[in-house]
PDB file of N, CA and C in Angstrom:
ATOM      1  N   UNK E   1      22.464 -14.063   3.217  1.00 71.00           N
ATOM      2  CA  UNK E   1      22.836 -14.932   2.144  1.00 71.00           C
ATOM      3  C   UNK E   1      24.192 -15.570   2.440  1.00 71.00           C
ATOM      4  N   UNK E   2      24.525 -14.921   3.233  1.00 80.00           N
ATOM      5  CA  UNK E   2      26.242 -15.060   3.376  1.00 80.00           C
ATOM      6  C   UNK E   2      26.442 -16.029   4.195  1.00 80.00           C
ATOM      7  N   UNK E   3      25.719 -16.724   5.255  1.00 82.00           N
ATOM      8  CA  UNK E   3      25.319 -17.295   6.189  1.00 82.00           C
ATOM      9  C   UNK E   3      24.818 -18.743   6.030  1.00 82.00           C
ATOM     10  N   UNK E   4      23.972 -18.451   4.993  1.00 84.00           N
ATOM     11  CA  UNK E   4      23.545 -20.002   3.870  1.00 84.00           C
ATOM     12  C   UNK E   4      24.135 -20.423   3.577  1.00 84.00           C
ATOM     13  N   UNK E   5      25.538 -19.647   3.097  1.00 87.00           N
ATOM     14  CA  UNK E   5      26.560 -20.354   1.689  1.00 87.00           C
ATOM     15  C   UNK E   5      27.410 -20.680   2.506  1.00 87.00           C
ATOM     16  N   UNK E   6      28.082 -20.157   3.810  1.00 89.00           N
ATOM     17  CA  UNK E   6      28.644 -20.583   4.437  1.00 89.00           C
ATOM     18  C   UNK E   6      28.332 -22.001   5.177  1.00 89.00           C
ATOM     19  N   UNK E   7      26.958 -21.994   5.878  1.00 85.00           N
ATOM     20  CA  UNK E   7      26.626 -23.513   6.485  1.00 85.00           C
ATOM     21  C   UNK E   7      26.509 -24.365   5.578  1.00 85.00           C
ATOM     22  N   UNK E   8      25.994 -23.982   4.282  1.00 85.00           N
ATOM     23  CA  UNK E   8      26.113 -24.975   3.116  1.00 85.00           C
ATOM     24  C   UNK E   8      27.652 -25.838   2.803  1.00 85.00           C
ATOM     25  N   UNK E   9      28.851 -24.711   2.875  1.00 86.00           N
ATOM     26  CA  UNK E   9      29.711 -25.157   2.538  1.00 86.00           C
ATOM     27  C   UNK E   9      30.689 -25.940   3.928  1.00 86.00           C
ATOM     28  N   UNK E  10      30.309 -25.423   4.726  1.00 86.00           N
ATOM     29  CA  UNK E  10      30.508 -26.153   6.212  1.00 86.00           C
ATOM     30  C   UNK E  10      29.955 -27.849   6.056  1.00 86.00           C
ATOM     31  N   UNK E  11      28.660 -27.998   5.621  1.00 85.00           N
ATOM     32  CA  UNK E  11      28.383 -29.558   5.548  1.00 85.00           C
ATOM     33  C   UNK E  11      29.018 -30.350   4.621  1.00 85.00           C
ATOM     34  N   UNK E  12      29.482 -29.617   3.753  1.00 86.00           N
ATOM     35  CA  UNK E  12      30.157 -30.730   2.380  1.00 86.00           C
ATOM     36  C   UNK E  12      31.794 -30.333   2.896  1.00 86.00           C
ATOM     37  N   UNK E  13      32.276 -30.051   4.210  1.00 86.00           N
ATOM     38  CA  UNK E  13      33.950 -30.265   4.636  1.00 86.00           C
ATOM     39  C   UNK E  13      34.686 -31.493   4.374  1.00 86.00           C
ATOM     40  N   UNK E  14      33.903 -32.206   5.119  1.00 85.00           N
ATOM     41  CA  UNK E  14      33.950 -33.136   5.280  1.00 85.00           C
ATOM     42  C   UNK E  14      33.400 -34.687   4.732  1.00 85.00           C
ATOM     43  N   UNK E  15      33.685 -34.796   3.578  1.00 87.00           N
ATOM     44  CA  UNK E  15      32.629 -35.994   2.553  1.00 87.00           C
ATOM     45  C   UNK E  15      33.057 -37.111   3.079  1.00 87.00           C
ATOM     46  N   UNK E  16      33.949 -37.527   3.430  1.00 89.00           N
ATOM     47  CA  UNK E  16      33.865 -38.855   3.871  1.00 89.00           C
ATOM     48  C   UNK E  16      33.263 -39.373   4.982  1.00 89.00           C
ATOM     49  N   UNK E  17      32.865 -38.541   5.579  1.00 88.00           N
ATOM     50  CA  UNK E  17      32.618 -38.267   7.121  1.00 88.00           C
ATOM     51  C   UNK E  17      30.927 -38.500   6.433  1.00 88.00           C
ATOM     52  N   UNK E  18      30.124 -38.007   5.666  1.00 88.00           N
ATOM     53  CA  UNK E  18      28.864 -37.749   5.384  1.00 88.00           C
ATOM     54  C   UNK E  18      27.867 -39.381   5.715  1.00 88.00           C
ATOM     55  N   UNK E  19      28.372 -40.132   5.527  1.00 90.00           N
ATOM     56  CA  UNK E  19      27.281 -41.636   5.885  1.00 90.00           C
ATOM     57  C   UNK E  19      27.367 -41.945   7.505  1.00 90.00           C
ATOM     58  N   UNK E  20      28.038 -41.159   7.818  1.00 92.00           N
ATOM     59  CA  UNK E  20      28.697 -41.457   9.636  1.00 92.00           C
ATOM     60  C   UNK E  20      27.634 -40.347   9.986  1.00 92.00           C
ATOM     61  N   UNK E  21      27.494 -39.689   9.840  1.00 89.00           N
ATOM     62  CA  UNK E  21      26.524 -38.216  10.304  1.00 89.00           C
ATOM     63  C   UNK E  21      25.470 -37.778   9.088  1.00 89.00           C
ATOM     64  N   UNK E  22      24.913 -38.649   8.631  1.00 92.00           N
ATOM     65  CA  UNK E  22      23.740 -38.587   8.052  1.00 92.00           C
ATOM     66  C   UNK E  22      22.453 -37.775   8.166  1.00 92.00           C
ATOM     67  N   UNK E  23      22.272 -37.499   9.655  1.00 94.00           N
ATOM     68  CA  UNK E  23      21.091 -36.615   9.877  1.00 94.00           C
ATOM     69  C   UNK E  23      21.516 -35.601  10.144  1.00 94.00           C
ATOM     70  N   UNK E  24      22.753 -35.014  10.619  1.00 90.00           N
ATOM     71  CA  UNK E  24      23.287 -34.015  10.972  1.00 90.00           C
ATOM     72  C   UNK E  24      23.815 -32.748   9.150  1.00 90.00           C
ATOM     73  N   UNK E  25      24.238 -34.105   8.550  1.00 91.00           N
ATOM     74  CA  UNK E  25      24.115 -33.292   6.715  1.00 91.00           C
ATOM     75  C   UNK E  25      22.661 -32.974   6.542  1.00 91.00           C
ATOM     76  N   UNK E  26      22.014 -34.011   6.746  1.00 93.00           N
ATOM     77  CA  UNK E  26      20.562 -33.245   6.344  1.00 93.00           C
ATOM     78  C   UNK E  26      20.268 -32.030   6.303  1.00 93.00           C
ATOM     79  N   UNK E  27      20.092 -32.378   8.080  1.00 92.00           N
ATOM     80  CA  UNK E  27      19.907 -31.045   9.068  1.00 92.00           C
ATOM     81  C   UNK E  27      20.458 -29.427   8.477  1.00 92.00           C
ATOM     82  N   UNK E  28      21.628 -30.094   8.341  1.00 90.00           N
ATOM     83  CA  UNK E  28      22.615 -28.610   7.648  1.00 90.00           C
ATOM     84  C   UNK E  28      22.266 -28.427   6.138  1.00 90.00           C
ATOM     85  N   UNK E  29      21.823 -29.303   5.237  1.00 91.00           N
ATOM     86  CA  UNK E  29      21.476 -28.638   3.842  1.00 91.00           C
ATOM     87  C   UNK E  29      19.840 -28.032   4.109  1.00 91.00           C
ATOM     88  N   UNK E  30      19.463 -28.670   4.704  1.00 93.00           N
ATOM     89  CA  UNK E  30      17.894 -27.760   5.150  1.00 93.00           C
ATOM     90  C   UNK E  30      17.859 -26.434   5.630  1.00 93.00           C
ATOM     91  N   UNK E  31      18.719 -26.337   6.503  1.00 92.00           N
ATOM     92  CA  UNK E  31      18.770 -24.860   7.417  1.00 92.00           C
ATOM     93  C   UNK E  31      19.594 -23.994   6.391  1.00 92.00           C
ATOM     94  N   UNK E  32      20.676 -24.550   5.607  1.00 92.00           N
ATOM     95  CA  UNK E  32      21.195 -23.675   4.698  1.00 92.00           C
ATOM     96  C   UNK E  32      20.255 -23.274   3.750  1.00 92.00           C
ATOM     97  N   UNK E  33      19.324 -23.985   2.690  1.00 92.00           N
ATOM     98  CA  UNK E  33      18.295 -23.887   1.962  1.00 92.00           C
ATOM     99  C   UNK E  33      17.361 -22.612   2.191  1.00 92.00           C
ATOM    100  N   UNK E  34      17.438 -23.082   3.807  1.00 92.00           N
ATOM    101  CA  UNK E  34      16.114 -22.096   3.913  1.00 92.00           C
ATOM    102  C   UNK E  34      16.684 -20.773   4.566  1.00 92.00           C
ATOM    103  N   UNK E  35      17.833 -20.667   5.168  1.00 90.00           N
ATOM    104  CA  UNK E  35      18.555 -19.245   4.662  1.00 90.00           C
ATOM    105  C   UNK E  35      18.566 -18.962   3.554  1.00 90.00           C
ATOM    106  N   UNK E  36      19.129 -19.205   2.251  1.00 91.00           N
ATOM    107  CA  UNK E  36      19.201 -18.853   1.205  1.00 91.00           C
ATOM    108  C   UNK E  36      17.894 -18.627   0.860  1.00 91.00           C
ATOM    109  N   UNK E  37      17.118 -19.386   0.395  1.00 91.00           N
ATOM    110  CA  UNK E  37      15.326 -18.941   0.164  1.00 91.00           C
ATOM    111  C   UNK E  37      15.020 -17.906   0.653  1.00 91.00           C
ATOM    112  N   UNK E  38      15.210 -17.184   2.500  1.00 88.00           N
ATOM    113  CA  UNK E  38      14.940 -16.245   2.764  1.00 88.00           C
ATOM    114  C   UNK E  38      15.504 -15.356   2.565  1.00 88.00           C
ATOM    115  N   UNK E  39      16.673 -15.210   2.102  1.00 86.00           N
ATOM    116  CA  UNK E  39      17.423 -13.887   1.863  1.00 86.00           C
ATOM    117  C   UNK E  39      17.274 -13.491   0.678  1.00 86.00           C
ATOM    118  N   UNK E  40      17.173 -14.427   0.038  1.00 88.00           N
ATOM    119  CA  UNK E  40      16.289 -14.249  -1.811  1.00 88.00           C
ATOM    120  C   UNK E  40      14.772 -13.537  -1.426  1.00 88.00           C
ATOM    121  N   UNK E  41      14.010 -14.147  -0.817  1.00 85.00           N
ATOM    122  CA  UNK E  41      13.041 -13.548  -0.604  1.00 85.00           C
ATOM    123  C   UNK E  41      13.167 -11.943  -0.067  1.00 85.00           C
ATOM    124  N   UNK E  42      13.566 -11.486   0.878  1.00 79.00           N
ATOM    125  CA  UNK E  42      14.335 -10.126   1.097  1.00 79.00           C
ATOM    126  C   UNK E  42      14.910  -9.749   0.317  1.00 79.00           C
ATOM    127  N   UNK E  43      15.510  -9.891  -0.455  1.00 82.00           N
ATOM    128  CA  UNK E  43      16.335  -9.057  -1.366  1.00 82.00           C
ATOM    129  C   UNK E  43      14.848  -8.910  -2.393  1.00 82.00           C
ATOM    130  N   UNK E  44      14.141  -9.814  -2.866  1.00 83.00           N
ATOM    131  CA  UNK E  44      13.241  -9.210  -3.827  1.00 83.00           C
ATOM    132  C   UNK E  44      12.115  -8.617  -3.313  1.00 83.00           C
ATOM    133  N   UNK E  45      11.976  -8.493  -2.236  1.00 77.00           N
ATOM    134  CA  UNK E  45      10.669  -7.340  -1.527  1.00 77.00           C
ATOM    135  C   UNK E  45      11.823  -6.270  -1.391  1.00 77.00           C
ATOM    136  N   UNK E  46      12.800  -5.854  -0.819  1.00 73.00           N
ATOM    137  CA  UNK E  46      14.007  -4.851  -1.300  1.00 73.00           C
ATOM    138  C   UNK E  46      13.507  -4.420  -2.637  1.00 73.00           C
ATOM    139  N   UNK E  47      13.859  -4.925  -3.659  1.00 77.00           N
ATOM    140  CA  UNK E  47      14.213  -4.677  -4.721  1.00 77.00           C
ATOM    141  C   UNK E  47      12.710  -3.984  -5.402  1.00 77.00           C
ATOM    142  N   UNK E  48      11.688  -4.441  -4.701  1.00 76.00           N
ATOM    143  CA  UNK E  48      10.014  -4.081  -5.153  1.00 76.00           C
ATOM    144  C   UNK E  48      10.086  -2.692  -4.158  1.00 76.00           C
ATOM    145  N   UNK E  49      10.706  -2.467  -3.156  1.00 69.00           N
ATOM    146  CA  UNK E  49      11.067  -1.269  -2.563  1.00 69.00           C
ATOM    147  C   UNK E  49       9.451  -1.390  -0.808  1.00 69.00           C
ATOM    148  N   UNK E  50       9.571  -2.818  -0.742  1.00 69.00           N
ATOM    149  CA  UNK E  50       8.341  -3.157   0.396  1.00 69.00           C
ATOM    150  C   UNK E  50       9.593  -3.855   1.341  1.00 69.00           C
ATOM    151  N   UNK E  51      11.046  -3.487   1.332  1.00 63.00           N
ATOM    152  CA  UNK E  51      12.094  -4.031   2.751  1.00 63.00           C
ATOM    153  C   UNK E  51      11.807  -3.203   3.887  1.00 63.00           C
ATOM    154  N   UNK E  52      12.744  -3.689   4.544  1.00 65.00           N
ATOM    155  CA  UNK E  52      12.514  -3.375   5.926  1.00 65.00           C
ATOM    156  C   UNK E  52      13.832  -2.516   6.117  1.00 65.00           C
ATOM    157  N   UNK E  53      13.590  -1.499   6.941  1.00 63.00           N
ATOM    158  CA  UNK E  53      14.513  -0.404   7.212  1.00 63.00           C
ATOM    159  C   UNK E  53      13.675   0.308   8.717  1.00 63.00           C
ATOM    160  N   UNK E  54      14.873   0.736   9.376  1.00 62.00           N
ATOM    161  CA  UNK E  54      14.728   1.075  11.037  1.00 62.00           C
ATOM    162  C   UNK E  54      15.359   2.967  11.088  1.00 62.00           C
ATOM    163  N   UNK E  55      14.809   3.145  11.481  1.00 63.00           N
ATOM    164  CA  UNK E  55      15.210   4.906  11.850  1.00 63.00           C
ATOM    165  C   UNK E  55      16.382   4.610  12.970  1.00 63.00           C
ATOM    166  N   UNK E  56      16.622   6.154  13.456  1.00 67.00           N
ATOM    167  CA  UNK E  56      17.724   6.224  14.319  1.00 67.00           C
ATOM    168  C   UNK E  56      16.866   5.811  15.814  1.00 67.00           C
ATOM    169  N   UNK E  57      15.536   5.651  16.093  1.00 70.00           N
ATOM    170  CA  UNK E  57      14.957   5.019  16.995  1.00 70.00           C
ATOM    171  C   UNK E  57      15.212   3.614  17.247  1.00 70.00           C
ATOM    172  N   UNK E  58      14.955   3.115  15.944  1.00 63.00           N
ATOM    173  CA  UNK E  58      14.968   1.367  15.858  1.00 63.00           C
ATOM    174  C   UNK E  58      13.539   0.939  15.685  1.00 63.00           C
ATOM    175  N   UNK E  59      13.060   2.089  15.304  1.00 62.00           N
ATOM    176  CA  UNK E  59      11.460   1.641  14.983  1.00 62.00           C
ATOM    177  C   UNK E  59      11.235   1.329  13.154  1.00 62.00           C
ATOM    178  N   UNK E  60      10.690   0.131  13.125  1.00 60.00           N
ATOM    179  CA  UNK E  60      10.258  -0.047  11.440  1.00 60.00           C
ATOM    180  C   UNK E  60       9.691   0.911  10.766  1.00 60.00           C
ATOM    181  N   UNK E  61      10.441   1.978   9.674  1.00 60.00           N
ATOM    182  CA  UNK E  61       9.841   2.514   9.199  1.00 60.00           C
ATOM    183  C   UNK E  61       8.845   2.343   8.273  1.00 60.00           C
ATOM    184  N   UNK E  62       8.809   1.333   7.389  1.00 62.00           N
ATOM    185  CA  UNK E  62       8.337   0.714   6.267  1.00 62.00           C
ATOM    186  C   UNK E  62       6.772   0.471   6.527  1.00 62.00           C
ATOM    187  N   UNK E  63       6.455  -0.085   7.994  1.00 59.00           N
ATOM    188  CA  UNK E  63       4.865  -0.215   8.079  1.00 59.00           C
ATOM    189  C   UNK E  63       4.677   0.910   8.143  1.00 59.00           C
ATOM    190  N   UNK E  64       5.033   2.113   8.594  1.00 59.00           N
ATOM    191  CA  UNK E  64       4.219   3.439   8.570  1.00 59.00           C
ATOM    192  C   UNK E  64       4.178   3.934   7.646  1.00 59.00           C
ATOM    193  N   UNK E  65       4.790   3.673   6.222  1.00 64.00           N
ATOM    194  CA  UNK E  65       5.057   4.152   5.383  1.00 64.00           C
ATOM    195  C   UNK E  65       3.775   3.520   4.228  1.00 64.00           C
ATOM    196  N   UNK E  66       3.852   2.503   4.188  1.00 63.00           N
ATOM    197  CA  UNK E  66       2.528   1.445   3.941  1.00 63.00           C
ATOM    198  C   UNK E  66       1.639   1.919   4.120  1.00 63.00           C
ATOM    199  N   UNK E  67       1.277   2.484   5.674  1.00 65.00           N
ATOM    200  CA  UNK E  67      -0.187   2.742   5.777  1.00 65.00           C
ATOM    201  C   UNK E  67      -0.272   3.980   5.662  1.00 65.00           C
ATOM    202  N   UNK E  68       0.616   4.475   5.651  1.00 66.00           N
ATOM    203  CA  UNK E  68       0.609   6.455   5.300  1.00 66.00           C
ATOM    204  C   UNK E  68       0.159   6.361   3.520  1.00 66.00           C
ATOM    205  N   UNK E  69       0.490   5.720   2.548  1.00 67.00           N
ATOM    206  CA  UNK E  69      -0.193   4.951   1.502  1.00 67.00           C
ATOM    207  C   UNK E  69      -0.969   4.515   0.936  1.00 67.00           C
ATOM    208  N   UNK E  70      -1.739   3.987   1.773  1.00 68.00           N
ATOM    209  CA  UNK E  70      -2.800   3.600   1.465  1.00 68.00           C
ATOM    210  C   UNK E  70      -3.902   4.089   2.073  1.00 68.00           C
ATOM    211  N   UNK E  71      -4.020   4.835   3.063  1.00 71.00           N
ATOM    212  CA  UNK E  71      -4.762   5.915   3.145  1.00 71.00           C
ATOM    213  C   UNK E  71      -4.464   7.060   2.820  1.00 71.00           C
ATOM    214  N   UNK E  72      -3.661   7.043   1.460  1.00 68.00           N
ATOM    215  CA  UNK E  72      -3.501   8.157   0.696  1.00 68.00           C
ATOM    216  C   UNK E  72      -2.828  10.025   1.892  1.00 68.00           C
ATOM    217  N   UNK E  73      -2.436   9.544   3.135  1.00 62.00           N
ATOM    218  CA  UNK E  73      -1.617  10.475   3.600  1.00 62.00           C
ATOM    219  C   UNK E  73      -0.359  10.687   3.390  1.00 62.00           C
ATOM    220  N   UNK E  74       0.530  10.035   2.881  1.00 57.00           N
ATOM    221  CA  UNK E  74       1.891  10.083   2.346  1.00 57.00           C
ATOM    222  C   UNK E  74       1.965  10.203   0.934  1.00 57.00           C
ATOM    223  N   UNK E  75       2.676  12.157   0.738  1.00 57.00           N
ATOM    224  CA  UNK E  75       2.637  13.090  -0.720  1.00 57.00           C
ATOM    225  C   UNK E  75       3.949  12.432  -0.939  1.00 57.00           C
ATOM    226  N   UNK E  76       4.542  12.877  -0.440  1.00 54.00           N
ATOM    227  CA  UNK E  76       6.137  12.888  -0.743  1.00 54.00           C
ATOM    228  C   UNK E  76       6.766  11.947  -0.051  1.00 54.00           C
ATOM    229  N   UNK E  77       8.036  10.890  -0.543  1.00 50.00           N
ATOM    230  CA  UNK E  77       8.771  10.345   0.638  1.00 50.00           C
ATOM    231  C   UNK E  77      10.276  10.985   0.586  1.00 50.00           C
TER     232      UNK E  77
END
């Protein structure tokens, strides 16, 4: 999220400059947008408790956890 708001606020530095580099503002409110959209999106699969989290391996725990679930093998987490 932090990353969005930052390139977001990186393209509006400079306003006078904005009709001189026209596709390049674009460019940058799009890519900021769609950081922000995705980190919203992550935070609310987080928040539904379906995020993504890595063991001390670096392996995704979350799909095994899913399917330990739904084939009813996972009692306890």
């Amino acid at each position: 999220m932090f990353s969005g708001l930052i390139i977001l606020l990186i393209s509006f530095l400079d306003v006078k400059a904005i009709p001189e580099h026209l596709f390049v503002f674009i460019m940058g409110l799009i890519f900021s947008f769609v950081l922000l959209g995705y980190s919203f999106y992550l935070w609310r699969k987080k928040k539904q408790g379906k995020g993504f989290s890595w063991d001390d391996k670096g392996i995704v725990t979350d799909i095994l956890k899913d399917y330990l679930k739904q084939t009813g093998a996972l009692i306890q987490e």
